[in-house]
Amino acid sequence: MSHSDAADSVSEDRLLNGRLMLRQPAKGYRAGIDAALLAAACDATAGQRVLELGCGAGAVMLAAAVRRSGATFVGLERDAETLALARANIALNGLGERVSALSHDLAAGLRGAGLAAFDAALANPPFFDDPGKLRAPHPARQAAYLTAEGLGVWIDVMLGAVHAGGTLTLIHRADRLGDILGLVAPRAGSVRVRAVQPFADRPAKRVVVRAVRGGRAPLALLPALVLHDHTEAKYTPQAEAILRGEAELDWG
């Protein structure tokens, strides 16, 4: 359910079968299935610290915090209005003791952020780093889909944010998998990849990738997550369970 707030163009949505409330722009970029899957892929354990790059209104880190009640989360966001929404959402869900959002521009790496090394890093990087390849979205969505820094900067910051043995997990376009693996390879291993297919008979459009800084295990391609079947149901039972918060996007 959601309701429009004409005064500030913000809607309030319930996620994870009602366990999470999220205030987000009524127009422009809105958290969708990519954010839900990234949160479900977070496997942080009790006592671990997790960093999210470009946290937006907080959908990923808040959903992950609800799923992982013993972990703490820090989100970085450069846009002041979006950062204010993230902080409001933290308060709205009573998660201020475990979740925080800081103002920071990834173009500077992590310099000046004053953050100790994390156990895990999460990111849903903008899908395009070439304006010529981007079909113009709504202006409010531009920052979410187009990055001036490039995917390499995002992965470099993720690798620099975690200690040896720490994990980085990201969701991205399936056609960028080769680039992701090449960027991760110099400093991380034990890579596990789960493709996300719209239908079982269609190519994957997304990949969720998890790597370990300093890991040495070989690459593993896990069974794909199929979102839809050819029934009247909106999602497959597996996808529905993940989106409702009843299952994880596991790495087994």
Short mmCIF file of C-alpha atoms in Angstrom, two decimals:
data_model
loop_
_atom_site.label_atom_id
_atom_site.label_comp_id
_atom_site.label_asym_id
_atom_site.label_seq_id
_atom_site.Cartn_x
_atom_site.Cartn_y
_atom_site.Cartn_z
CA MET A 1 0.00 0.00 0.00
CA SER A 2 1.10 3.54 -0.57
CA HIS A 3 -0.35 7.00 -0.36
CA SER A 4 0.76 10.17 -2.10
CA ASP A 5 1.96 13.14 -0.15
CA ALA A 6 1.25 16.07 -2.43
CA ALA A 7 3.16 18.47 -0.20
CA ASP A 8 6.57 16.91 -0.71
CA SER A 9 5.96 14.39 -3.53
CA VAL A 10 6.87 11.47 -1.28
CA SER A 11 5.02 8.20 -0.91
CA GLU A 12 5.14 5.81 2.03
CA ASP A 13 5.41 2.15 1.04
CA ARG A 14 5.43 -1.06 3.03
CA LEU A 15 8.03 -3.67 2.17
CA LEU A 16 8.91 -7.14 3.48
CA ASN A 17 5.27 -8.04 4.01
CA GLY A 18 4.71 -4.86 6.02
CA ARG A 19 7.72 -5.13 8.32
CA LEU A 20 9.47 -2.12 6.75
CA MET A 21 8.09 1.33 5.95
CA LEU A 22 9.89 3.34 3.29
CA ARG A 23 9.32 6.96 2.39
CA GLN A 24 10.62 7.58 -1.14
CA PRO A 25 10.01 9.93 -4.05
CA ALA A 26 6.58 9.48 -5.59
CA LYS A 27 8.23 10.20 -8.95
CA GLY A 28 11.77 9.63 -10.11
CA TYR A 29 13.88 6.74 -8.82
CA ARG A 30 12.00 4.33 -6.56
CA ALA A 31 13.39 1.21 -4.94
CA GLY A 32 12.33 -1.89 -6.82
CA ILE A 33 13.19 -5.54 -7.13
CA ASP A 34 16.93 -4.90 -7.53
CA ALA A 35 17.05 -3.29 -4.08
CA ALA A 36 14.98 -6.10 -2.61
CA LEU A 37 17.27 -8.77 -4.04
CA LEU A 38 20.44 -7.02 -2.89
CA ALA A 39 19.06 -6.78 0.65
CA ALA A 40 18.11 -10.46 0.53
CA ALA A 41 21.66 -11.32 -0.61
CA CYS A 42 23.27 -9.67 2.43
CA ASP A 43 24.56 -12.49 4.63
CA ALA A 44 26.07 -10.44 7.47
CA THR A 45 26.04 -12.18 10.82
CA ALA A 46 25.49 -10.84 14.33
CA GLY A 47 28.03 -8.21 15.32
CA GLN A 48 29.21 -7.50 11.80
CA ARG A 49 29.36 -4.04 10.24
CA VAL A 50 28.02 -3.44 6.72
CA LEU A 51 28.55 -0.45 4.43
CA GLU A 52 26.18 0.46 1.61
CA LEU A 53 27.44 2.76 -1.14
CA GLY A 54 24.87 5.15 -2.60
CA CYS A 55 22.18 4.18 -0.12
CA GLY A 56 19.50 6.44 -1.59
CA ALA A 57 16.42 6.57 0.62
CA GLY A 58 17.70 3.54 2.53
CA ALA A 59 15.72 0.68 1.00
CA VAL A 60 18.60 -1.81 0.80
CA MET A 61 20.27 -1.21 4.14
CA LEU A 62 16.98 -0.96 6.03
CA ALA A 63 15.60 -4.16 4.48
CA ALA A 64 18.91 -5.88 5.19
CA ALA A 65 18.83 -4.60 8.78
CA VAL A 66 15.33 -6.01 9.28
CA ARG A 67 16.51 -9.34 7.88
CA ARG A 68 19.81 -9.30 9.81
CA SER A 69 18.85 -8.10 13.27
CA GLY A 70 22.32 -8.53 14.80
CA ALA A 71 24.28 -6.54 12.21
CA THR A 72 24.86 -2.78 11.97
CA PHE A 73 24.69 -0.74 8.77
CA VAL A 74 26.15 2.52 7.49
CA GLY A 75 24.94 4.10 4.26
CA LEU A 76 26.74 6.73 2.19
CA GLU A 77 24.74 9.17 0.06
CA ARG A 78 25.84 12.38 -1.68
CA ASP A 79 22.44 13.94 -2.47
CA ALA A 80 21.23 16.04 0.46
CA GLU A 81 17.50 15.55 -0.10
CA THR A 82 17.85 11.81 -0.55
CA LEU A 83 20.07 11.60 2.53
CA ALA A 84 17.37 13.37 4.54
CA LEU A 85 14.86 10.76 3.37
CA ALA A 86 17.21 7.94 4.40
CA ARG A 87 17.60 9.42 7.86
CA ALA A 88 13.85 9.88 8.16
CA ASN A 89 13.32 6.25 7.18
CA ILE A 90 15.81 5.08 9.78
CA ALA A 91 13.84 6.93 12.44
CA LEU A 92 10.49 5.85 11.02
CA ASN A 93 11.47 2.21 11.48
CA GLY A 94 13.10 2.64 14.87
CA LEU A 95 16.47 1.43 13.60
CA GLY A 96 18.64 4.32 14.75
CA GLU A 97 20.72 2.12 17.06
CA ARG A 98 21.93 -0.08 14.19
CA VAL A 99 21.58 1.97 11.01
CA SER A 100 23.04 5.36 10.08
CA ALA A 101 23.39 7.41 6.90
CA LEU A 102 26.29 9.76 6.16
CA SER A 103 26.89 12.44 3.56
CA HIS A 104 29.71 11.37 1.25
CA ASP A 105 30.61 11.52 -2.44
CA LEU A 106 32.15 8.31 -3.77
CA ALA A 107 34.22 10.33 -6.24
CA ALA A 108 36.54 10.95 -3.29
CA GLY A 109 36.79 7.27 -2.45
CA LEU A 110 36.53 6.90 1.31
CA ARG A 111 38.96 9.71 2.09
CA GLY A 112 37.64 11.92 4.84
CA ALA A 113 34.83 9.55 5.77
CA GLY A 114 36.57 8.50 8.99
CA LEU A 115 35.26 4.94 8.79
CA ALA A 116 36.95 1.82 10.15
CA ALA A 117 37.11 -1.26 7.91
CA PHE A 118 33.82 -3.10 7.44
CA ASP A 119 32.93 -6.77 7.34
CA ALA A 120 30.82 -6.35 4.21
CA ALA A 121 29.96 -3.81 1.53
CA LEU A 122 26.78 -3.62 -0.58
CA ALA A 123 26.05 -1.64 -3.73
CA ASN A 124 23.53 -1.27 -6.52
CA PRO A 125 25.73 0.91 -8.77
CA PRO A 126 24.17 3.06 -11.50
CA PHE A 127 23.78 0.89 -14.56
CA PHE A 128 25.37 3.25 -17.10
CA ASP A 129 28.66 5.16 -17.16
CA ASP A 130 28.31 6.40 -20.74
CA PRO A 131 25.70 9.15 -21.27
CA GLY A 132 25.59 8.31 -24.98
CA LYS A 133 24.21 4.85 -24.18
CA LEU A 134 21.52 6.05 -21.82
CA ARG A 135 17.99 6.50 -23.02
CA ALA A 136 17.00 9.61 -21.11
CA PRO A 137 15.00 8.71 -17.98
CA HIS A 138 12.97 11.05 -15.83
CA PRO A 139 15.41 13.76 -14.61
CA ALA A 140 14.92 12.64 -11.02
CA ARG A 141 16.20 9.18 -11.95
CA GLN A 142 19.33 10.31 -13.75
CA ALA A 143 21.70 9.99 -10.78
CA ALA A 144 20.46 6.50 -10.01
CA TYR A 145 21.04 5.22 -13.55
CA LEU A 146 24.08 7.23 -14.69
CA THR A 147 27.41 7.45 -12.90
CA ALA A 148 30.25 9.74 -13.84
CA GLU A 149 32.71 7.69 -11.77
CA GLY A 150 32.32 4.40 -13.62
CA LEU A 151 31.75 0.91 -12.28
CA GLY A 152 35.44 0.51 -11.51
CA VAL A 153 35.33 3.30 -8.93
CA TRP A 154 32.38 1.70 -7.14
CA ILE A 155 34.09 -1.68 -6.95
CA ASP A 156 37.38 -0.11 -5.89
CA VAL A 157 35.65 1.72 -3.04
CA MET A 158 33.87 -1.48 -1.97
CA LEU A 159 37.15 -3.39 -1.90
CA GLY A 160 38.83 -0.60 0.03
CA ALA A 161 36.00 -0.48 2.55
CA VAL A 162 36.28 -4.06 3.80
CA HIS A 163 39.05 -5.83 5.69
CA ALA A 164 40.78 -8.98 4.43
CA GLY A 165 38.17 -11.72 4.41
CA GLY A 166 35.36 -9.17 4.13
CA THR A 167 32.73 -9.51 1.44
CA LEU A 168 31.38 -7.28 -1.29
CA THR A 169 27.98 -7.92 -2.82
CA LEU A 170 26.47 -6.03 -5.74
CA ILE A 171 23.64 -6.32 -8.24
CA HIS A 172 24.11 -5.14 -11.80
CA ARG A 173 23.25 -5.72 -15.44
CA ALA A 174 23.99 -9.25 -16.62
CA ASP A 175 25.86 -7.93 -19.66
CA ARG A 176 28.42 -6.31 -17.35
CA LEU A 177 29.37 -9.57 -15.62
CA GLY A 178 32.65 -9.83 -17.52
CA ASP A 179 33.59 -6.29 -16.47
CA ILE A 180 32.66 -7.00 -12.85
CA LEU A 181 34.78 -10.14 -12.71
CA GLY A 182 37.74 -8.35 -14.25
CA LEU A 183 37.48 -5.46 -11.79
CA VAL A 184 37.13 -7.72 -8.77
CA ALA A 185 39.84 -10.23 -9.72
CA PRO A 186 43.02 -8.36 -8.68
CA ARG A 187 42.00 -8.06 -5.01
CA ALA A 188 39.21 -10.53 -4.37
CA GLY A 189 38.22 -14.10 -5.11
CA SER A 190 35.84 -16.80 -3.95
CA VAL A 191 33.39 -15.17 -6.36
CA ARG A 192 29.85 -16.50 -6.45
CA VAL A 193 27.38 -15.39 -9.12
CA ARG A 194 23.62 -15.80 -9.17
CA ALA A 195 21.84 -14.79 -12.36
CA VAL A 196 18.33 -13.33 -12.19
CA GLN A 197 16.10 -14.34 -15.10
CA PRO A 198 12.71 -12.80 -15.92
CA PHE A 199 11.48 -16.24 -17.08
CA ALA A 200 13.15 -19.65 -17.14
CA ASP A 201 13.29 -19.53 -20.94
CA ARG A 202 14.70 -15.98 -21.13
CA PRO A 203 18.27 -14.73 -20.70
CA ALA A 204 19.24 -13.19 -17.39
CA LYS A 205 18.98 -9.42 -17.14
CA ARG A 206 20.63 -9.09 -13.73
CA VAL A 207 23.43 -10.75 -11.82
CA VAL A 208 24.07 -10.68 -8.09
CA VAL A 209 27.78 -11.09 -7.40
CA ARG A 210 29.48 -11.81 -4.09
CA ALA A 211 33.26 -11.84 -3.62
CA VAL A 212 35.65 -12.11 -0.70
CA ARG A 213 38.60 -9.74 -0.37
CA GLY A 214 41.64 -11.99 -0.57
CA GLY A 215 39.49 -15.05 -1.26
CA ARG A 216 41.03 -17.94 -3.20
CA ALA A 217 38.15 -20.31 -3.91
CA PRO A 218 37.24 -20.80 -7.60
CA LEU A 219 34.39 -18.98 -9.28
CA ALA A 220 30.99 -20.58 -8.66
CA LEU A 221 27.92 -20.07 -10.86
CA LEU A 222 24.88 -20.78 -8.72
CA PRO A 223 21.39 -21.77 -9.89
CA ALA A 224 19.54 -18.78 -11.32
CA LEU A 225 16.65 -17.05 -9.59
CA VAL A 226 13.64 -17.03 -11.92
CA LEU A 227 11.25 -14.17 -11.20
CA HIS A 228 8.16 -15.12 -13.20
CA ASP A 229 6.49 -18.18 -14.66
CA HIS A 230 3.69 -18.42 -17.17
CA THR A 231 0.92 -18.53 -14.59
CA GLU A 232 -1.32 -15.79 -13.23
CA ALA A 233 0.93 -15.35 -10.21
CA LYS A 234 2.99 -12.16 -10.18
CA TYR A 235 6.17 -13.98 -9.12
CA THR A 236 7.42 -17.53 -8.83
CA PRO A 237 7.05 -19.01 -5.32
CA GLN A 238 10.82 -18.67 -4.71
CA ALA A 239 10.89 -15.02 -5.78
CA GLU A 240 7.73 -14.23 -3.81
CA ALA A 241 9.22 -15.73 -0.65
CA ILE A 242 12.37 -13.65 -1.06
CA LEU A 243 10.46 -10.42 -1.67
CA ARG A 244 8.22 -11.02 1.35
CA GLY A 245 11.26 -11.54 3.55
CA GLU A 246 10.48 -15.19 4.15
CA ALA A 247 13.61 -16.46 2.35
CA GLU A 248 17.10 -15.26 1.51
CA LEU A 249 18.98 -15.05 -1.74
CA ASP A 250 21.50 -17.46 -0.31
CA TRP A 251 25.06 -18.23 -1.42
CA GLY A 252 25.04 -21.98 -0.77
#
